[in-house]
Short mmCIF file of C-alpha atoms in Angstrom, two decimals:
data_model
loop_
_atom_site.label_atom_id
_atom_site.label_comp_id
_atom_site.label_asym_id
_atom_site.label_seq_id
_atom_site.Cartn_x
_atom_site.Cartn_y
_atom_site.Cartn_z
CA MET A 141 79.46 288.44 145.50
CA MET A 142 80.26 287.99 141.62
CA ASP A 143 79.34 284.83 140.01
CA CYS A 144 80.87 282.98 137.02
CA LYS A 145 78.45 284.66 134.53
CA ASN A 146 79.03 288.12 135.95
CA LEU A 147 83.12 287.17 135.81
CA ARG A 148 82.92 285.92 132.12
CA GLU A 149 81.40 289.00 131.13
CA ILE A 150 83.94 291.13 132.41
CA LEU A 151 86.72 288.99 131.98
CA ASP A 152 88.50 290.79 129.03
CA LEU A 153 88.26 294.08 131.06
CA TYR A 154 89.69 292.18 134.20
CA VAL A 155 92.88 290.94 132.14
CA ASP A 156 93.32 294.32 130.50
CA GLY A 157 93.47 295.92 134.00
CA GLU A 158 90.20 298.21 133.18
CA LEU A 159 88.08 297.39 136.10
CA SER A 160 87.21 299.70 138.86
CA PRO A 161 89.54 298.78 142.07
CA GLU A 162 86.31 297.45 143.56
CA ALA A 163 85.13 295.46 140.60
CA THR A 164 88.84 293.86 140.61
CA VAL A 165 88.67 293.05 144.36
CA GLN A 166 85.30 291.15 143.43
CA ALA A 167 86.59 289.37 140.53
CA GLU A 168 89.92 288.23 142.35
CA ALA A 169 87.55 287.06 145.29
CA HIS A 170 85.96 284.94 142.74
CA LEU A 171 88.70 283.54 140.82
CA THR A 172 90.31 282.24 143.98
CA GLU A 173 87.36 280.32 144.68
CA CYS A 174 86.31 278.88 140.98
CA ASN A 175 88.96 276.77 139.21
CA ALA A 176 87.03 277.10 135.87
CA CYS A 177 87.15 280.96 135.81
CA ARG A 178 90.59 280.78 137.18
CA ARG A 179 91.61 278.86 134.25
CA ALA A 180 89.73 280.82 131.64
CA ALA A 181 91.38 284.16 133.07
CA ASP A 182 94.87 282.40 132.53
CA GLY A 183 93.85 281.26 128.96
CA LEU A 184 92.92 284.92 128.28
CA GLN A 185 96.03 286.27 129.67
CA GLY A 186 97.87 283.30 127.80
CA LEU A 187 96.48 284.61 124.37
CA ARG A 188 97.65 288.10 125.48
CA GLN A 189 101.15 287.03 125.97
CA ALA A 190 101.43 284.95 123.09
CA VAL A 191 100.10 287.85 120.60
CA LYS A 192 102.84 290.09 122.44
CA ALA A 193 105.51 287.84 122.12
CA ALA A 194 105.06 286.95 118.47
CA VAL A 195 104.40 290.61 117.54
CA SER A 196 107.32 291.99 119.36
CA GLN A 197 109.84 289.47 117.66
CA TYR A 198 110.05 292.06 114.93
CA GLN A 199 112.40 295.32 114.94
CA PRO A 200 112.63 298.07 112.16
CA ALA A 201 116.00 297.98 110.14
CA PRO A 202 118.29 300.64 111.16
CA GLN A 203 118.01 301.97 107.64
CA LEU A 204 114.19 302.27 108.29
CA ALA A 205 115.18 304.93 111.14
CA ASN A 206 118.00 306.68 109.03
CA ARG A 207 115.17 307.09 106.31
CA VAL A 208 112.70 308.46 108.54
CA ARG A 209 115.24 310.88 109.99
CA LYS A 210 116.41 311.99 106.76
CA SER A 211 112.68 312.40 105.21
CA THR A 212 111.68 314.37 108.53
CA LEU A 213 114.62 316.18 110.47
CA SER A 214 117.00 317.00 107.61
CA PRO A 215 116.60 320.44 106.01
CA TRP A 216 114.21 320.47 103.21
CA TYR A 217 117.20 320.93 100.42
CA ARG A 218 119.05 317.96 101.80
CA ARG A 219 116.01 315.58 101.15
CA PRO A 220 116.38 313.20 98.28
CA THR A 221 112.80 314.01 97.15
CA TRP A 222 113.66 317.79 97.19
CA ALA A 223 117.15 317.22 95.69
CA LEU A 224 115.43 315.08 92.93
CA ALA A 225 112.95 317.61 92.38
CA VAL A 226 115.34 320.78 92.09
CA ALA A 227 117.50 318.31 89.62
CA ALA A 228 114.60 317.67 87.46
CA ALA A 229 113.52 321.31 87.29
CA ALA A 230 117.01 322.34 86.30
CA LEU A 231 117.13 319.43 83.75
CA LEU A 232 113.89 320.79 82.30
CA ILE A 233 114.84 324.22 81.87
CA VAL A 234 118.13 323.52 80.22
CA THR A 235 116.35 321.05 77.98
CA LEU A 236 113.71 323.83 77.12
CA ALA A 237 116.47 326.37 76.86
CA VAL A 238 118.26 324.11 74.19
CA SER A 239 115.49 323.04 72.14
CA ALA A 240 112.60 325.55 72.12
CA PRO A 241 113.51 329.01 70.27
CA GLN A 242 110.82 330.53 72.11
CA PHE A 243 111.64 329.44 75.52
CA ARG A 244 115.44 330.16 74.80
CA GLY A 245 114.61 333.65 73.98
CA ALA A 246 112.44 334.19 77.10
CA VAL A 247 115.50 332.72 79.07
CA ALA A 248 117.71 335.46 77.64
CA ASN A 249 115.48 338.18 77.95
CA SER A 250 114.98 337.38 81.79
CA LEU A 251 118.86 336.97 82.04
CA GLU A 252 119.38 340.67 80.25
CA ALA A 253 116.55 342.00 82.41
CA ALA A 254 118.62 340.47 85.50
CA ALA A 255 121.61 342.01 84.01
CA PHE A 256 120.10 345.41 83.80
CA HIS A 257 119.28 345.41 87.48
CA LEU A 258 122.78 344.24 88.45
CA ASP A 259 124.83 346.69 85.91
CA ASP A 260 122.73 349.55 85.29
CA SER A 261 124.07 352.71 83.37
CA ARG A 262 128.05 352.45 84.99
CA ALA A 263 131.08 353.40 83.86
CA VAL A 264 132.69 351.05 81.63
CA VAL A 265 135.56 350.16 79.38
CA MET A 266 134.51 348.05 76.73
CA GLU A 267 136.46 346.51 73.81
CA GLY A 268 135.75 345.18 70.65
CA LEU A 269 135.42 345.26 66.71
CA LEU A 270 134.08 348.26 65.17
CA LEU A 271 131.68 347.17 62.47
CA CYS A 272 128.97 348.94 60.09
CA ARG A 273 125.76 348.25 61.99
CA ASP A 274 123.52 348.38 59.00
CA CYS A 275 126.10 346.13 57.13
CA GLU A 276 126.05 343.45 59.93
CA LEU A 277 122.11 343.64 60.17
CA LYS A 278 121.96 343.01 56.43
CA LYS A 279 124.41 340.42 56.79
CA GLU A 280 122.64 338.71 59.85
CA TYR A 281 118.85 339.51 58.86
CA GLY A 282 118.73 340.59 55.33
CA TYR A 283 118.31 344.24 56.35
CA ARG A 284 117.99 346.63 53.30
CA ALA A 285 121.12 348.70 54.47
CA MET A 286 121.33 351.87 52.74
CA CYS A 287 125.19 352.57 53.38
CA PRO A 288 125.86 353.38 49.56
CA LEU A 289 123.98 356.11 49.80
CA LYS A 290 124.03 357.35 53.10
CA GLY A 291 127.53 355.98 54.47
CA HIS A 292 128.37 353.46 57.05
CA HIS A 293 127.16 353.56 60.73
CA GLY A 294 129.99 352.58 62.95
CA THR A 295 128.95 350.03 66.06
CA LEU A 296 130.85 348.24 68.66
CA GLN A 297 130.76 344.12 68.31
CA THR A 298 132.26 342.96 72.02
CA LYS A 299 133.46 339.32 72.11
CA ASP A 300 130.17 337.74 73.25
CA GLY A 301 129.05 338.63 69.65
CA LYS A 302 126.50 341.24 71.24
CA ILE A 303 126.34 344.75 68.95
CA TRP A 304 126.07 348.07 71.18
CA ASN A 305 124.91 351.34 69.30
CA ILE A 306 127.51 354.09 69.72
CA LEU A 307 125.51 357.11 70.73
CA ASP A 308 126.26 360.58 69.26
CA GLY A 309 128.43 362.76 70.55
CA ASP A 310 131.72 364.80 70.45
CA ALA A 311 134.12 361.85 71.17
CA SER A 312 132.21 359.45 68.93
CA GLU A 313 132.06 361.20 66.02
CA ASP A 314 134.58 359.28 64.22
CA LEU A 315 133.71 356.15 65.54
CA ILE A 316 130.37 356.28 64.06
CA HIS A 317 130.93 358.02 60.64
CA ASN A 318 134.89 357.48 59.94
CA SER A 319 134.70 354.32 57.57
CA ALA A 320 138.49 354.17 57.79
CA LEU A 321 138.16 352.69 61.30
CA LEU A 322 135.81 349.72 60.29
CA GLY A 323 137.37 346.53 61.04
CA ARG A 324 139.56 347.72 63.85
CA THR A 325 139.60 346.92 67.33
CA VAL A 326 138.90 349.81 69.51
CA ARG A 327 138.41 350.10 73.46
CA ILE A 328 136.21 352.55 74.79
CA HIS A 329 135.66 354.48 77.84
CA GLY A 330 132.49 355.73 78.67
CA ARG A 331 128.62 354.58 80.00
CA CYS A 332 126.92 351.68 79.29
CA PHE A 333 123.06 351.57 78.84
CA ARG A 334 122.27 347.96 78.82
CA ARG A 335 118.60 348.16 78.56
CA ALA A 336 119.27 350.19 75.32
CA SER A 337 122.22 348.34 74.36
CA SER A 338 123.92 351.43 73.77
CA ILE A 339 127.55 352.89 74.84
CA GLU A 340 128.06 356.86 75.50
CA VAL A 341 131.81 357.47 74.70
CA ASP A 342 133.90 359.63 76.71
CA SER A 343 137.15 358.57 74.83
CA TYR A 344 138.68 355.68 72.90
CA GLU A 345 141.81 354.15 71.49
CA VAL A 346 142.32 352.23 68.21
CA LEU A 347 144.19 349.09 69.47
CA MET B 21 121.76 314.26 115.22
CA PHE B 22 121.53 316.61 112.27
CA PHE B 23 123.44 319.74 111.28
CA GLY B 24 121.35 322.55 111.95
CA GLN B 25 118.50 320.80 113.54
CA THR B 26 115.55 323.28 114.65
CA PRO B 27 113.81 323.22 118.15
CA ARG B 28 111.08 321.74 116.32
CA GLY B 29 113.38 319.02 115.01
CA LYS B 30 114.78 318.10 118.37
CA HIS B 31 111.45 318.05 120.01
CA PHE B 32 110.34 315.63 117.27
CA GLU B 33 113.33 313.49 117.70
CA ARG B 34 112.96 313.35 121.53
CA ASN B 35 109.21 312.33 121.76
CA ALA B 36 108.21 311.06 118.20
CA LEU B 37 111.05 308.81 117.03
CA PRO B 38 111.49 306.51 120.15
CA HIS B 39 107.96 305.20 119.21
CA LEU B 40 109.46 304.09 115.68
CA PRO B 41 109.55 300.30 116.82
CA ALA B 42 106.04 300.44 118.21
CA VAL B 43 104.81 301.96 114.82
CA TYR B 44 106.88 299.29 112.86
CA ARG B 45 105.64 296.48 114.46
CA THR B 46 101.79 297.43 114.33
CA ALA B 47 102.22 298.70 110.62
CA ARG B 48 103.85 295.12 109.88
CA GLN B 49 100.87 293.33 111.21
CA LEU B 50 98.51 295.79 109.15
CA VAL B 51 100.25 295.63 105.62
CA GLY B 52 102.77 293.17 105.81
CA VAL B 53 106.48 293.11 105.80
CA GLU B 54 106.69 294.18 102.21
CA SER B 55 104.94 297.37 103.02
CA ALA B 56 105.76 298.09 106.33
CA ASP B 57 108.63 300.47 105.98
CA ASP B 58 106.47 302.58 103.56
CA LEU B 59 103.51 302.92 105.59
CA VAL B 60 106.12 303.98 108.93
CA GLN B 61 107.52 306.54 106.72
CA GLU B 62 104.55 307.96 105.61
CA THR B 63 103.39 307.90 109.04
CA PHE B 64 106.34 309.76 110.35
CA LEU B 65 106.16 312.14 107.55
CA ARG B 66 102.80 313.10 108.17
CA ALA B 67 103.49 313.26 111.82
CA TRP B 68 106.47 315.79 111.03
CA LYS B 69 103.84 317.83 109.03
CA TYR B 70 101.43 318.25 111.46
CA PHE B 71 103.58 318.47 114.60
CA GLU B 72 102.68 321.96 115.54
CA THR B 73 99.11 320.13 116.03
CA PHE B 74 100.29 317.58 118.68
CA ASP B 75 99.81 318.61 122.30
CA PRO B 76 102.96 317.85 124.25
CA THR B 77 100.88 317.20 127.58
CA THR B 78 99.30 314.25 125.34
CA ASN B 79 100.48 310.86 124.57
CA CYS B 80 102.74 310.82 121.64
CA ARG B 81 102.63 307.28 121.01
CA ALA B 82 98.76 307.39 120.83
CA TRP B 83 98.78 310.42 118.52
CA LEU B 84 101.38 308.31 116.10
CA PHE B 85 98.97 305.48 116.05
CA ARG B 86 96.27 307.79 115.19
CA ILE B 87 98.12 309.10 112.30
CA LEU B 88 99.50 305.38 111.19
CA ARG B 89 95.72 304.29 111.15
CA ASN B 90 94.75 307.28 108.88
CA VAL B 91 97.45 306.74 106.56
CA TRP B 92 96.59 303.05 106.48
CA ILE B 93 93.29 303.65 105.69
CA SER B 94 93.63 306.24 103.07
CA ARG B 95 96.54 304.67 101.28
CA TRP B 96 96.64 300.47 101.76
CA ARG B 97 93.12 299.61 103.21
CA LYS B 98 90.93 301.10 100.56
CA SER B 99 92.68 298.78 98.18
CA ARG B 100 91.62 295.67 99.77
CA LEU B 101 87.91 294.29 100.01
CA GLU B 102 86.72 293.48 103.66
CA LEU B 103 83.51 292.45 105.04
CA PRO B 104 81.97 295.21 106.94
CA LEU B 105 82.24 294.45 110.75
CA VAL B 106 78.87 294.70 112.99
CA ASP B 107 80.25 297.19 115.59
CA THR B 108 76.64 297.49 117.53
CA GLY B 109 78.31 297.54 121.12
CA ASP B 110 77.63 295.39 124.19
CA GLU B 111 75.16 292.57 122.22
CA GLN B 112 78.40 291.61 120.43
CA ILE B 113 80.05 290.55 123.64
CA GLU B 114 80.58 286.87 123.89
CA PRO B 115 81.19 285.75 127.44
CA TYR B 116 81.29 282.08 127.33
CA TYR B 117 84.10 281.22 125.25
CA ASP B 118 85.75 278.15 126.51
CA TRP B 119 89.11 280.07 127.58
CA GLU B 120 89.98 276.65 129.72
CA GLY B 121 89.75 274.41 126.89
CA GLU B 122 92.37 271.93 125.99
CA PHE B 123 94.09 273.78 123.22
CA LEU B 124 95.25 276.62 125.66
CA ARG B 125 97.60 274.31 127.60
CA GLU B 126 99.71 273.70 124.52
CA GLU B 127 102.09 275.86 123.12
CA LEU B 128 100.78 278.92 121.92
CA SER B 129 102.92 281.23 119.99
CA ALA B 130 102.79 278.92 116.89
CA GLY B 131 100.09 280.26 114.37
CA VAL B 132 99.39 283.48 116.40
CA GLU B 133 100.66 285.50 113.40
CA ARG B 134 98.67 283.68 110.76
CA ALA B 135 95.34 283.69 112.70
CA LEU B 136 96.07 287.41 113.47
CA SER B 137 96.46 288.09 109.55
CA GLU B 138 93.02 286.44 109.07
CA LEU B 139 91.42 288.65 111.52
CA PRO B 140 89.07 291.56 110.40
CA ALA B 141 91.63 294.43 110.52
CA ASP B 142 89.49 296.89 113.15
CA TYR B 143 89.52 293.67 115.30
CA ARG B 144 93.47 293.03 114.68
CA LEU B 145 94.30 296.74 115.27
CA ALA B 146 92.26 296.70 118.75
CA ILE B 147 94.03 293.31 119.85
CA LEU B 148 97.58 294.94 118.72
CA LEU B 149 96.83 298.23 120.55
CA ALA B 150 95.74 296.27 123.67
CA ASP B 151 97.92 293.30 123.85
CA VAL B 152 101.18 294.33 122.53
CA GLU B 153 101.06 298.09 123.02
CA ASP B 154 98.98 298.07 126.26
CA CYS B 155 96.97 300.75 125.34
CA THR B 156 94.07 301.68 127.42
CA TYR B 157 90.31 301.21 126.33
CA GLU B 158 90.41 304.98 126.13
CA GLU B 159 93.48 305.48 124.11
CA ILE B 160 92.51 302.89 121.73
CA ALA B 161 89.04 304.59 121.43
CA ARG B 162 90.70 307.88 120.29
CA ILE B 163 93.04 306.05 118.12
CA MET B 164 90.35 304.25 116.47
CA GLU B 165 87.83 306.88 116.54
CA CYS B 166 84.97 304.84 117.91
CA PRO B 167 83.19 304.44 121.28
CA ILE B 168 84.59 302.67 124.16
CA GLY B 169 81.88 300.21 123.82
CA THR B 170 83.13 299.70 120.24
CA VAL B 171 86.62 299.06 121.86
CA MET B 172 85.16 296.40 124.28
CA SER B 173 83.34 294.68 121.71
CA ARG B 174 86.22 294.32 119.09
CA LEU B 175 88.45 293.15 121.67
CA ASN B 176 86.06 290.58 122.84
CA ARG B 177 85.05 289.14 119.64
CA GLY B 178 88.55 289.51 118.13
CA ARG B 179 90.31 287.40 120.74
CA ARG B 180 87.74 284.61 120.44
CA MET B 181 87.94 284.34 116.87
CA LEU B 182 91.73 284.69 117.21
CA ALA B 183 91.60 281.74 119.71
CA ARG B 184 89.45 279.64 117.38
CA LEU B 185 91.49 280.20 114.48
CA MET B 186 94.77 279.23 116.28
CA GLN B 187 92.74 276.13 117.28
CA VAL B 188 91.74 275.44 113.72
CA TYR B 189 95.32 275.75 112.69
CA ARG B 190 96.78 273.55 115.33
CA ASP B 191 94.08 270.78 114.65
CA ALA B 192 95.35 270.93 111.00
CA LYS B 193 98.90 270.76 111.94
CA PRO B 194 99.18 269.34 115.14
CA SER B 195 102.98 269.30 115.68
CA LYS B 196 104.45 270.99 112.34
CA SER B 197 103.05 274.54 112.46
CA GLN B 198 106.18 277.23 112.79
CA PRO B 199 105.92 280.78 112.93
CA ARG B 200 106.59 282.17 109.51
CA GLU B 201 105.57 285.26 107.17
CA PHE B 202 102.01 284.76 105.98
CA ALA B 203 100.67 286.63 102.90
CA ARG B 204 97.96 289.02 103.88
CA ARG B 205 94.53 288.28 102.37
CA LYS B 206 93.94 289.10 98.71
CA PRO B 207 90.88 291.25 97.69
#
């Protein structure tokens, strides 16, 4: 038979439903006979209910559920943190590309390398201005051009400012060595070697 | 529902997200209303990250509470100073608390939150899990990573401490105590 001392020792387990069925039967038998222990059990049960009522009154805001869903279930690229990270990285690249010459060069080379892979040695039609390569290099970089002694060397400048070497060949003889064509706009049919910035001429027309 | 949701996402939505209210109310009692949302979000982020490790045959709510406790300890609790608990098991049981005393016949809801916020954090969490979330001692032991004897000791001592605190507050303000938000203890 359970006495008051035994019951008080297992009072928490009793109200928490953690006693074995046999112990529960014994505890309830004691509680029906002992008013003091009955009040103690009711008091502890009352405290449990008060805690539950006080804490359960709070519900999360609907925005919290949305935040949690967005941060877990939505694809990574739609999450605000990822979008911010991607935007920040893009901004950093643009800033560096604009401000740092070395980085700008690296980006340009990367783009150029990508272009090689995308468009390597294809048949093309290129249009541009026929200029003397050495004179342009002199103008741009101070290169000591030997044109007065050796004559001009024709080259093609496309609209993007890029200078293309014209490879020697039967069809390109005049384009390279005929100074009378310098300053004229020409359209060249041929093959382009981007990595070498060179054009092989099949035919051309002066526009 | 989100476009392109994966089976893992559906599983997470079906099993984990329904427990958000329970995680929130517990988080709120641990860190206060100001930080509860952040604690909940971080808990679910971590749950999502490690969702493959969750055994679907076990209790997802208990798994989430365990993550909640770990996040709380690593991110919030270490920033507060608290007296260490003495968890030595059965000798901490205090069987003779006067539960049938006068104050328990009064209105109990007033002052509960304030008294809860004053409890040592491990006592508070054990009480929240047992009394609000109806977790078994075994579940609480797994969540709090301690033996069942320690759970019993924390509940026993925590409830008695809670009752005494409520009595102190009620004696100080016999008729005007109202439920309100109480600031967490400062370090």
